[in-house]
XYZ file of C-alpha atoms in Angstrom:
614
model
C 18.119 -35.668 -4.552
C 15.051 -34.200 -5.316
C 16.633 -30.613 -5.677
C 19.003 -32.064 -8.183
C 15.856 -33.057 -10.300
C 14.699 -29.322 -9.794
C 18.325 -27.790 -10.740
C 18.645 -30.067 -14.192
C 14.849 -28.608 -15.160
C 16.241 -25.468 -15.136
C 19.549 -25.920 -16.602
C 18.358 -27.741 -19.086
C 22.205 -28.770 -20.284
C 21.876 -32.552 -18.291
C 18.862 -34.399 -20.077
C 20.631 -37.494 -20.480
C 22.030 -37.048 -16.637
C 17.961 -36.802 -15.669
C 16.903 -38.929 -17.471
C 18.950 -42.329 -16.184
C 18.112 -40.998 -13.002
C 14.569 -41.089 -13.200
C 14.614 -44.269 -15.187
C 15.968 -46.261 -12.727
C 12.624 -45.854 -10.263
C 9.366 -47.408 -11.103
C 6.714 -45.912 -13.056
C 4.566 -44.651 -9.887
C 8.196 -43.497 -8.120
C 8.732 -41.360 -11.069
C 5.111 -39.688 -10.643
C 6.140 -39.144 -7.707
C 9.071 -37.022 -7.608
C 8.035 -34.859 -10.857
C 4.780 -33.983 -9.093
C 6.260 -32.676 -6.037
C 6.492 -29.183 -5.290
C 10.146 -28.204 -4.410
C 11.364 -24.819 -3.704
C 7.568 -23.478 -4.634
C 7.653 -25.405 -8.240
C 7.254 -28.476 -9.767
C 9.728 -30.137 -12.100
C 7.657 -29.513 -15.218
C 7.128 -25.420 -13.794
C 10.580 -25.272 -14.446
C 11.243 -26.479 -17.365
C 8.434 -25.053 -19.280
C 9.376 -21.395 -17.534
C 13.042 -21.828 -19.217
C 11.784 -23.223 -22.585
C 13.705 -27.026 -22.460
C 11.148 -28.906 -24.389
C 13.174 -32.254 -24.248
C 12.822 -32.191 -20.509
C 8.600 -31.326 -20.883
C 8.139 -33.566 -23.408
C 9.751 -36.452 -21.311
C 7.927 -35.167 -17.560
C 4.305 -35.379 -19.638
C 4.962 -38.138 -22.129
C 6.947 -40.761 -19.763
C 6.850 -40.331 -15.894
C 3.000 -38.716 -15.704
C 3.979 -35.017 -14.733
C 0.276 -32.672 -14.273
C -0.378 -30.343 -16.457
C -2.582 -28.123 -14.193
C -0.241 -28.590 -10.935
C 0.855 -25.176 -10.305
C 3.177 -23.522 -7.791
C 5.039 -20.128 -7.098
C 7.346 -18.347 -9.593
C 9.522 -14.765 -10.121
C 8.676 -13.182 -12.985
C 9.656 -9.397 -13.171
C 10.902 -9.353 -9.654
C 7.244 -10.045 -8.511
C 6.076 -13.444 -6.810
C 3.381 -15.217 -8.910
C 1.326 -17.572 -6.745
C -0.709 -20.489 -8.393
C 0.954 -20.397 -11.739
C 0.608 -23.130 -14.195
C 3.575 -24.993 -16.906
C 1.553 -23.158 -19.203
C 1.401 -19.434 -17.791
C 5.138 -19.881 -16.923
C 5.867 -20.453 -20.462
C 3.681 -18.010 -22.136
C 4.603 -15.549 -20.023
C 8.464 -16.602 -20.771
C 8.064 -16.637 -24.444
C 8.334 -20.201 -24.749
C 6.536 -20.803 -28.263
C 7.451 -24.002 -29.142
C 6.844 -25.749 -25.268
C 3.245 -24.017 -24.926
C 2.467 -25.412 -28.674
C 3.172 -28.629 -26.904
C 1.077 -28.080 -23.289
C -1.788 -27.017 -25.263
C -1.365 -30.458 -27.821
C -1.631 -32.381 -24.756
C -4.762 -30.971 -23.385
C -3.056 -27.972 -21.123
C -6.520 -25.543 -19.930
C -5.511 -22.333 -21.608
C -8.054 -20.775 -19.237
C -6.454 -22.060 -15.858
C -5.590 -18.671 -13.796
C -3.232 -18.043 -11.392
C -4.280 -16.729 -7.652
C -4.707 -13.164 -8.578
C -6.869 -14.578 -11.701
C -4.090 -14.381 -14.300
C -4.871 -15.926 -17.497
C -1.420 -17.329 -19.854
C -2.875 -14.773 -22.794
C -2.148 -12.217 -20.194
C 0.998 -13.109 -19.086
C 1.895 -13.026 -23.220
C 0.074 -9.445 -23.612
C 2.400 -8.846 -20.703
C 5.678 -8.925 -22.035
C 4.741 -8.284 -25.527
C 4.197 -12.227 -27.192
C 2.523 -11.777 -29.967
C 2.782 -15.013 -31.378
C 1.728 -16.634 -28.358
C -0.904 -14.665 -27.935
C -2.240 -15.463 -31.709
C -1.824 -19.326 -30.426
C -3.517 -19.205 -27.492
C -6.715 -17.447 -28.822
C -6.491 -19.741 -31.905
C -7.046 -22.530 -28.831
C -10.017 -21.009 -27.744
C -8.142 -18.931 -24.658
C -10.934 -16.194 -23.889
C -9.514 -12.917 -23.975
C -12.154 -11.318 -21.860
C -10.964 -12.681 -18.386
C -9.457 -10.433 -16.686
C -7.566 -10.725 -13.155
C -8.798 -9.706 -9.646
C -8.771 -5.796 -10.374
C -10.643 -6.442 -13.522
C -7.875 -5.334 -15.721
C -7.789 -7.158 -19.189
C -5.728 -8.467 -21.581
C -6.391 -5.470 -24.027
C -5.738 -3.118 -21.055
C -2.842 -4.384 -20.135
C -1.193 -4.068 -23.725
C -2.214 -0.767 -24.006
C 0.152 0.075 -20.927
C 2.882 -2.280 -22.100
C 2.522 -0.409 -25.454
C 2.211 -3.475 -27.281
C 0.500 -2.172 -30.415
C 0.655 -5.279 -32.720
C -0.783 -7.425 -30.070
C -3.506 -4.156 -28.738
C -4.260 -4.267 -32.993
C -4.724 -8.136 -32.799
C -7.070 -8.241 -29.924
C -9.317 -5.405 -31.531
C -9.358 -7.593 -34.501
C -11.203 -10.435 -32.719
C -13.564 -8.776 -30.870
C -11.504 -7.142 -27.564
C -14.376 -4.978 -25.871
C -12.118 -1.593 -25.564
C -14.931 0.270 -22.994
C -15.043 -2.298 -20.386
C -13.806 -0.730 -16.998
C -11.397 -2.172 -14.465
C -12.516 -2.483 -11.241
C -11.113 1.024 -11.093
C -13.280 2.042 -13.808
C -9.922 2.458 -16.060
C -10.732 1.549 -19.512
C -8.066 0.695 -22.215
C -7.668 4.315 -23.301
C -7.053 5.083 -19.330
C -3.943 2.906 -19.981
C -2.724 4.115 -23.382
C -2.951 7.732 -21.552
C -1.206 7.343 -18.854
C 1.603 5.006 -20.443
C 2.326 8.063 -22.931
C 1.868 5.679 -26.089
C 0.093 8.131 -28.434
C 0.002 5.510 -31.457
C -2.153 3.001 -29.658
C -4.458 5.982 -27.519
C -5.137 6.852 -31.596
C -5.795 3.368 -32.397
C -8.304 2.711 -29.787
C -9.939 6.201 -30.763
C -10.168 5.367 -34.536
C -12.159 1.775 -33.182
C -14.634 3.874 -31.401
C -13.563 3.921 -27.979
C -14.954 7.003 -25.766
C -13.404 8.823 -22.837
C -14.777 7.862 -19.959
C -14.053 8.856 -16.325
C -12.620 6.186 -13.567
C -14.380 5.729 -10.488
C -12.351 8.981 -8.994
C -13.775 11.240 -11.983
C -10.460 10.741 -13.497
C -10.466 10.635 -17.709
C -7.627 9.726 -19.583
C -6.466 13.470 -20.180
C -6.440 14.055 -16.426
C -4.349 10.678 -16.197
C -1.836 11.369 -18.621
C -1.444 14.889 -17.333
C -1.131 12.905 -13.805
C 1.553 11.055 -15.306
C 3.180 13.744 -16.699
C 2.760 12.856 -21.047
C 2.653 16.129 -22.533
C 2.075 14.326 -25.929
C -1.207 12.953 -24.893
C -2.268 16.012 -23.357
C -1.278 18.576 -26.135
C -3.073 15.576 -28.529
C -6.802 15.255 -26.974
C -6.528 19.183 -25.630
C -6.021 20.426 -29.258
C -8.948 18.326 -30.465
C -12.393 19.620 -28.636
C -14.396 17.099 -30.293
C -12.923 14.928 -28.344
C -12.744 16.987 -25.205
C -15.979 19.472 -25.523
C -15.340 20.474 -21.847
C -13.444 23.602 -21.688
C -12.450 23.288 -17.476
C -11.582 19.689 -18.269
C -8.550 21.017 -20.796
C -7.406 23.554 -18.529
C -7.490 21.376 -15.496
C -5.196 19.030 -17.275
C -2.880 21.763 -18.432
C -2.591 22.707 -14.896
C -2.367 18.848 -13.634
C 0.488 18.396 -15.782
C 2.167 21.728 -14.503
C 2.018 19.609 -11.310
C 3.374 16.611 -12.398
C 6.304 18.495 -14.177
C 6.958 20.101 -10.949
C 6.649 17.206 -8.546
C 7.565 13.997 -10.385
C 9.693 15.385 -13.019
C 11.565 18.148 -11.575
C 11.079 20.409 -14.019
C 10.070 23.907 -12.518
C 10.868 25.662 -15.619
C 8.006 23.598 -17.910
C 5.629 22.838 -15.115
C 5.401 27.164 -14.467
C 5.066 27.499 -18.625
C 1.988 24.571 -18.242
C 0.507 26.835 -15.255
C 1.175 30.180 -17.103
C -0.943 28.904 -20.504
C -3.728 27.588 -18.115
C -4.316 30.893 -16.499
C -4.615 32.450 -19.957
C -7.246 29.624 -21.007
C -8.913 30.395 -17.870
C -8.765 34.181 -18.535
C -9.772 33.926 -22.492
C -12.929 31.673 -20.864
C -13.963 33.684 -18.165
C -13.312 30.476 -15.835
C -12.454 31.160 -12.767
C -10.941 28.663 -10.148
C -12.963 27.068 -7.632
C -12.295 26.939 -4.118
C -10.848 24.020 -3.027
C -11.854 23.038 0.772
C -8.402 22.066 2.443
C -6.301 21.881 5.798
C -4.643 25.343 5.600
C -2.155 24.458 8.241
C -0.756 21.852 6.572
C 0.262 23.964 3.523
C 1.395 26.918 6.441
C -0.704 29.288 5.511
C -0.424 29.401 1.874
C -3.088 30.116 -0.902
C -2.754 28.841 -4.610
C -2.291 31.348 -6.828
C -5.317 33.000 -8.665
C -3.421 34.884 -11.336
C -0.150 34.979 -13.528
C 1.511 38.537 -10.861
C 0.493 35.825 -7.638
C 2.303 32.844 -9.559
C 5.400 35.125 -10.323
C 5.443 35.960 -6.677
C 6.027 32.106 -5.630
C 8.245 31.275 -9.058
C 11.507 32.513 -7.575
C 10.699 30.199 -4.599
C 11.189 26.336 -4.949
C 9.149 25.080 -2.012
C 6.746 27.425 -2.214
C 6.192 26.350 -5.924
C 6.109 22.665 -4.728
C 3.522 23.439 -2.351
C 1.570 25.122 -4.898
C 1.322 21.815 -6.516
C 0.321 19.710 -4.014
C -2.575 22.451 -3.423
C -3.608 22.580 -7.595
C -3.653 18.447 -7.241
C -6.297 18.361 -4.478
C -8.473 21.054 -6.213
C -8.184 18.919 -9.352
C -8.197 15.147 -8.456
C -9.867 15.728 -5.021
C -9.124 14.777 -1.544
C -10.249 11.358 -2.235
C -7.755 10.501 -5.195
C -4.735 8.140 -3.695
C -2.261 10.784 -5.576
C -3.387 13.230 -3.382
C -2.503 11.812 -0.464
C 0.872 10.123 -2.055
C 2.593 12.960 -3.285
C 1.880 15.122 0.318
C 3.420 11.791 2.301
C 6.490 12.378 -0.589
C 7.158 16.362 0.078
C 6.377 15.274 3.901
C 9.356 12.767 3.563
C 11.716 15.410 2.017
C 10.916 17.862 4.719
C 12.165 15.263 7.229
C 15.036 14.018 5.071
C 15.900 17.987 5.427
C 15.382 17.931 9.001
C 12.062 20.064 8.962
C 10.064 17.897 11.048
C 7.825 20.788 11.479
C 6.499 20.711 8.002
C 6.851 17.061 7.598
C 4.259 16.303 10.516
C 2.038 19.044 8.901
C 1.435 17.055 5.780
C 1.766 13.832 6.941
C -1.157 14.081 9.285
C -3.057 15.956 6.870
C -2.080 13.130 4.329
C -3.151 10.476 6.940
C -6.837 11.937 7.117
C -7.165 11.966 3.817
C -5.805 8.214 3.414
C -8.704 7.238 6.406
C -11.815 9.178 5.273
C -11.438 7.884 1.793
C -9.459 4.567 1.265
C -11.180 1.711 1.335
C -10.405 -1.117 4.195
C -7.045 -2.296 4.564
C -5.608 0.074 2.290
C -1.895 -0.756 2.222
C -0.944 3.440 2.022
C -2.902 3.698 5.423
C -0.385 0.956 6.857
C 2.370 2.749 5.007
C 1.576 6.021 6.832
C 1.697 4.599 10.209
C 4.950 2.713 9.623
C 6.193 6.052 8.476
C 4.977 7.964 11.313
C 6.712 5.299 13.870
C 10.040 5.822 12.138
C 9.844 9.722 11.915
C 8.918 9.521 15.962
C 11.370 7.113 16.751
C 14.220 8.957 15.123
C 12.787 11.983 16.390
C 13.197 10.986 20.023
C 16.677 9.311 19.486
C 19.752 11.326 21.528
C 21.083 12.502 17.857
C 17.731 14.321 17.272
C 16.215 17.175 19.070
C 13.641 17.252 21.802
C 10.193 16.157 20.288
C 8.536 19.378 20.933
C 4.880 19.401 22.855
C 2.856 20.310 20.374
C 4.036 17.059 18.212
C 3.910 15.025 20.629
C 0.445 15.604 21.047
C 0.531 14.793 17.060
C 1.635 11.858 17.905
C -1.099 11.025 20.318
C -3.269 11.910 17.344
C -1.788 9.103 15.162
C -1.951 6.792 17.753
C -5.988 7.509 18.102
C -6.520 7.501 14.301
C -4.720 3.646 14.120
C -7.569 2.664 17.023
C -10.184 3.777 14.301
C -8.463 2.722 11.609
C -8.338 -1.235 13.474
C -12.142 -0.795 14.389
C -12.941 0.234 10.074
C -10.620 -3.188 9.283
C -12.801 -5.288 12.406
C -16.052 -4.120 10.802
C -14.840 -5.011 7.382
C -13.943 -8.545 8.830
C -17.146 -8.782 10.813
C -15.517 -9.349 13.530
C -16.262 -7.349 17.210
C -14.242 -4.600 18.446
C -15.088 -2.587 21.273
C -14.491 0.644 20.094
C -17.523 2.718 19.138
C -16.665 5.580 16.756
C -18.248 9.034 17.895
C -19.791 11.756 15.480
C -16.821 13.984 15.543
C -14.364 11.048 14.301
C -13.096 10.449 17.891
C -12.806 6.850 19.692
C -15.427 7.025 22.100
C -14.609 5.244 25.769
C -15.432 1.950 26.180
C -18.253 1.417 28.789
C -17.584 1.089 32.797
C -18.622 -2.438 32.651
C -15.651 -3.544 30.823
C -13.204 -2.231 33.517
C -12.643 -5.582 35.235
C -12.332 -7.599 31.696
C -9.562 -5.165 30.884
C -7.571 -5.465 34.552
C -8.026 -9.348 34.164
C -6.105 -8.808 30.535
C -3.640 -6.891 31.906
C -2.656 -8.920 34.739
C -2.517 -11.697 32.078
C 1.482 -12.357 31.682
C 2.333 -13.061 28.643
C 4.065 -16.478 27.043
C 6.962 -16.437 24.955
C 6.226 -19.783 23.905
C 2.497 -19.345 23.238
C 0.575 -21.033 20.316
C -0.564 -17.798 19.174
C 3.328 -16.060 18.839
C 3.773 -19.693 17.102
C 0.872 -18.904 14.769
C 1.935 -15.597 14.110
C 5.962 -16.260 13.402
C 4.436 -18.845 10.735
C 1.949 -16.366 9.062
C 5.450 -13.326 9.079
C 7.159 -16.650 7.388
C 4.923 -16.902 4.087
C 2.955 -14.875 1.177
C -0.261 -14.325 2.710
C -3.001 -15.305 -0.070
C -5.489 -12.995 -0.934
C -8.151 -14.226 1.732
C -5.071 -13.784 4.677
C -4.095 -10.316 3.289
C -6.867 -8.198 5.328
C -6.458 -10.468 8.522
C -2.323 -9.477 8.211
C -3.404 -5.814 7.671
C -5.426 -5.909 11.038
C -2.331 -8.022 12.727
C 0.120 -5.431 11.599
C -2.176 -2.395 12.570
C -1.618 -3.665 16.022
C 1.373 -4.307 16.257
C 1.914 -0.270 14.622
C -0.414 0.662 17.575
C 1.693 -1.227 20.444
C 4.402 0.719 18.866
C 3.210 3.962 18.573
C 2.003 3.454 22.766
C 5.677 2.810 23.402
C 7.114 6.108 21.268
C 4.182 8.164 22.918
C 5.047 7.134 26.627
C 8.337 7.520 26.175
C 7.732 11.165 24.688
C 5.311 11.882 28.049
C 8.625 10.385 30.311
C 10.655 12.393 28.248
C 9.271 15.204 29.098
C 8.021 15.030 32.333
C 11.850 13.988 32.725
C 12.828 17.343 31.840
C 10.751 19.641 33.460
C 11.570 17.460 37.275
C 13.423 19.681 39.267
C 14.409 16.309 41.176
C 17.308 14.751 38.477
C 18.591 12.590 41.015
C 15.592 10.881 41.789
C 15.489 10.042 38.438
C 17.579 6.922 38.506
C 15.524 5.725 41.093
C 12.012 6.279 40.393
C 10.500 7.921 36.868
C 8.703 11.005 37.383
C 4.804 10.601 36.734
C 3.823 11.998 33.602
C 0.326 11.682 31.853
C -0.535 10.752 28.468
C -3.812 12.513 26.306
C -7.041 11.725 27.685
C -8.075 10.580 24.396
C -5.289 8.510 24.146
C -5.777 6.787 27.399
C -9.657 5.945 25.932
C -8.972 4.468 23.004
C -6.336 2.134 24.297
C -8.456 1.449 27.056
C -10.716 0.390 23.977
C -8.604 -2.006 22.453
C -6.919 -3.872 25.231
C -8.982 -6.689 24.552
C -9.071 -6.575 21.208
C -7.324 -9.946 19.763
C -5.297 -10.246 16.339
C -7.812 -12.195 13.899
C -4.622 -13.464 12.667
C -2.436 -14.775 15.607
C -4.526 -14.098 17.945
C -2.150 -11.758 20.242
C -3.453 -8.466 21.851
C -1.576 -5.220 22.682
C -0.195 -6.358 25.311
C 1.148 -9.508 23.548
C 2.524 -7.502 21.050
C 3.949 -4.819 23.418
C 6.162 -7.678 25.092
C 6.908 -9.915 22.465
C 7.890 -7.814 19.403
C 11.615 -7.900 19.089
C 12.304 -5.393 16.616
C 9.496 -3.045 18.476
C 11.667 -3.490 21.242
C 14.603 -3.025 20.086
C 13.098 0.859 18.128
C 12.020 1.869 21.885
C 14.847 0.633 23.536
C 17.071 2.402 21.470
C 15.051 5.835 21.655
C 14.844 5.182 25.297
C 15.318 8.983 26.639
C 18.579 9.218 28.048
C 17.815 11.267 31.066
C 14.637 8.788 32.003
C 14.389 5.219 33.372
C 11.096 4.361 31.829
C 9.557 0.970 32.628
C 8.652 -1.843 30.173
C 5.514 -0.986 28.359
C 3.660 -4.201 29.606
C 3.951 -2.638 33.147
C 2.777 0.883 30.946
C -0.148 -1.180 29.559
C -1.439 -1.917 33.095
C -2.360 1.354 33.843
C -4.250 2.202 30.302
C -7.362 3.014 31.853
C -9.970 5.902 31.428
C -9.594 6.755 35.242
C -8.366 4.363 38.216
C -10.574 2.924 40.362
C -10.839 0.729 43.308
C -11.588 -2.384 41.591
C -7.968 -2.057 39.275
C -6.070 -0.232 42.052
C -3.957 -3.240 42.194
C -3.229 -3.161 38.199
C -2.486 0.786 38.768
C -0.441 1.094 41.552
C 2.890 1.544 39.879
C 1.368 4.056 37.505
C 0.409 7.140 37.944
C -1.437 9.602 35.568
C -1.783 13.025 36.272
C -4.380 15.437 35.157
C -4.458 15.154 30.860
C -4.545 19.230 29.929
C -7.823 19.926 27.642
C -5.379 20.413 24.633
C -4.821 16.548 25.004
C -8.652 15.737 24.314
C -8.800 17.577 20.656
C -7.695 14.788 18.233
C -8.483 17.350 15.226
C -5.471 19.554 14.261
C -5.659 22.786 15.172
């Protein structure tokens, strides 16, 4: 019954049908039902979102319905948590029912969970009339949600020009910085809206770097607006650095290249930069970089090296990737995202080779920089467990050695990666990270606390797989997001342990000389000393989330299982990772002889140890 309520609020075509049905309970029954939360929203959410003012006016006025209840709602194909009657119609363009909330004492301050004001969700979508009322109320239009973006900010990058106008008029502070340190003219730039970027100059705003050393000529270059960059480039006043104008010329050469396909105007871009640099005497600085993942190639220092590469498309797309790190630096998350984009054409194209180049150069990048629980880094090893598992599937060829020791690389960087998000949390973790980036072994002492984990069996039925199923089931709020990053780094981890034993069977598989043994028995085969320390590091190492370990997650995560099953070598029985996870040790010894017995390492060659690229 109660979804009927919730169906006629949206509707809106039944009043009379909803209302005899709510008149016929009591005064406190009524409360009742219009307060509840059903299918993430209240009754009054619902109608407010869809503009039926009969059906608001009756919820407040006659059965008691909160103004200030909120609940969850789709706007723009993006969950909003904690949203308001109010925000859902401001946001909706609902004039005449947020004239209403607000006569009845709505808060026009009241945020949602990411601290989402309703005068944002109206500078959203362009509202200008809404926006006038809600200021008019008092609304404050300096709040700004949880990555400190504002109002004004966020009309600049809708392109909203009456409303950015508007805001200026009463008093919108146009240099305050996002958390980012974007400013308003950051967004104009990089939304391409030359009108309001003019606007905001005429008012007195200056151009001021983000927290990367981006300004907004670099991040409309970035993004590709040639009208923004030809604007502020041609007008020095604005721009008195000289390098600053070229480096955006050639920016935008990359974006033209990369994003927008155009080889023919992002060469013309890189041609009129090298004559700036030539008519200034500016020569480019050396950029330090991972050579191997670009195989071997140098950017080009003049206009006869660039019409070497033009005739060549890839080479020209690696030239861009190399001009963006120069420019933005290794630490700018473009840097990183457009090498894990060429990385995921190469292996779209089948060059695995060149794909696993970039991508692990990408990955460093992402994990010396990013900040905890970075959702790229998470990205990366997701993509790296795909690329691995289709890699070692019988449609694919052999995973070659030296990528397989790439892949015990990846698995080392997601132990250090787990120990940066435990630190964050401050919660303890047993690895201890070593000067040259490396996960140093855990100490002798914890040998027996490790066997008694792994003879631990597992429970399908376990509170913790319970808890965990439940957390998978909902939106994690902001305060769950970094425990679910950690939770889903280890489950990546017991993942990438199952790919990389598999690889070492694999292999080991097809070097035996024995094949009909093989059904039988495996063949031994060793995995990377440095891999065998840092998952030795980590065996006890509990989800702050669920509360699983490896081990837990090894065993209990269908679709894990069902990516190693189905990349199971054919040629090789290998045994259930649990059974793997028992012998994860630095070095066997008498005291976990027992937890060893059935697995067998053999001597880890030194090329195993180096977790640097080579």
């Amino acid at each position: 019954m109660q979804n009927n309520f919730i169906a006629l609020c949206r509707n809106g075509t039944s009043f009379q049908k909803f209302y005899d049905q709510l008149q016929k309970r009591d005064r406190l029954e009524r409360r009742r039902i219009v307060n509840m939360i059903i299918e993430g929203a209240t009754c009054l959410i619902n109608s407010s979102r869809y503009g039926h003012l009969d059906f608001v006016r009756y919820l407040v006025e006659e059965c008691e319905a909160e103004l200030e209840l909120t609940g969850s709602v789709s706007f723009d194909g993006e969950v909003i948590e904690g949203a308001s009657p109010l925000w859902c119609a401001a946001a909706a363009g609902q004039l005449e029912v947020v004239k209403f909330l607000i006569a009845k004492g709505a808060n026009v301050n009241k945020t949602t969970c990411t601290n989402s004001t309703p005068l944002r969700a109206a500078c959203f979508d362009g509202h200008l009339n809404i926006v006038q009322l809600l200021v008019d109320s008092k609304a404050d239009i300096e709040i700004a949600n949880r990555h400190g973006h504002t109002c004004l900010m966020i009309s600049c990058y809708k392109g909203h020009y009456d409303i950015v106008r508007y805001l200026l008029d009463v008093g919108a502070d146009h240099q305050r910085q996002s958390t980012k340190g974007n400013t308003a003219l950051h967004d104009a730039a990089e939304s391409g809206n030359l009108r309001i970027l003019k606007l905001l100059l005429d008012r007195g705003a200056q151009l001021r770097p983000d927290i990367h050393g981006v300004s907004p000529l670099l991040g409309a270059a970035n993004s590709g607006h040639a009208n923004i960059v030809d604007y502020l480039a041609g007008h020095p006043e604005l721009v008195p650095d000289p390098a600053e104008r070229v480096h955006a010329m050639e920016l935008l050469g990359c974006t033209l290249v990369d994003k927008r396909r155009d080889w023919v105007s992002g060469l013309r871009r890189w041609r009129k930069a090298l004559r700036l640099r030539e008519g200034l005497r500016l020569p480019k600085a050396a950029a330090p970089r991972h050579e191997a993942a670009f195989a071997g190639a140098k950017e080009f220092q003049s206009a006869a090296e660039l019409d070497e590469v033009a005739a060549d498309p890839e080479a020209v797309r690696l030239q861009a990737l190399m001009v963006r790190e120069r420019i933005l630096g290794s630490e700018h998350p473009d840097t990183a995202y457009y090498m894990r984009y060429r990385g995921a054409v190469y292996a779209d194209q089948g060059q695995f080779e060149s794909c696993l180049r970039l991508w692990l150069y990408a990955l460093e990048l992402q994990l010396r920089h990013a900040s905890p629980f970075f959702p790229a880094s998470l990205a990366s090893f997701n993509n790296f467990i795909e690329l691995f598992a289709f890699m070692l599937s019988s449609n694919a060829r052999p995973l070659a050695a030296q990528w397989t020791e790439v892949l015990g690389q990846v698995l080392c960087r997601c132990v250090l990666e787990l120990a940066k998000s435990f630190k964050a949390l401050g919660l303890p973790f047993r690895t201890a990270v070593a000067a040259d980036g490396t996960a140093a072994a855990a100490s002798a002492g914890d040998s027996a606390a490790a066997a008694a984990v792994a003879s631990e069996a597992p429970s399908t039925n376990s509170a913790a797989t319970a808890t965990a199923a439940a957390a998978a089931a909902t939106v994690a709020s902001p305060e769950e997001r970094p425990l679910q990053y950690a939770d889903r780094l280890l489950e990546c981890l017991a993942t990438l342990t199952a790919l990389l034993v598999r690889a070492a069977a694999a292999a080991s598989s097809a070097s035996s000389a024995a094949s009909a043994d093989v059904a039988d028995d495996p063949p031994d085969f060793a995995l990377p000393l440095a891999v065998r320390q840092a998952l030795f590091d980590v065996r006890c190492v509990a989800s702050p989330l669920s509360g699983n370990r490896l081990i837990h997650f090894a065993c209990q995560s269908s679709r894990r299982s069902r990516i190693t099953e189905r990349y199971r070598p054919p040629s090789c029985r290998v045994r259930p990772l649990s059974d793997c996870c028992s012998g994860l040790v630095p070095a066997p010894t008498p005291s976990i002889a027992t937890a060893t017995r059935r697995f067998t390492w053999r001597p880890a060659p030194a090329a195993w140890i180096r977790l640097a690229p080579s």
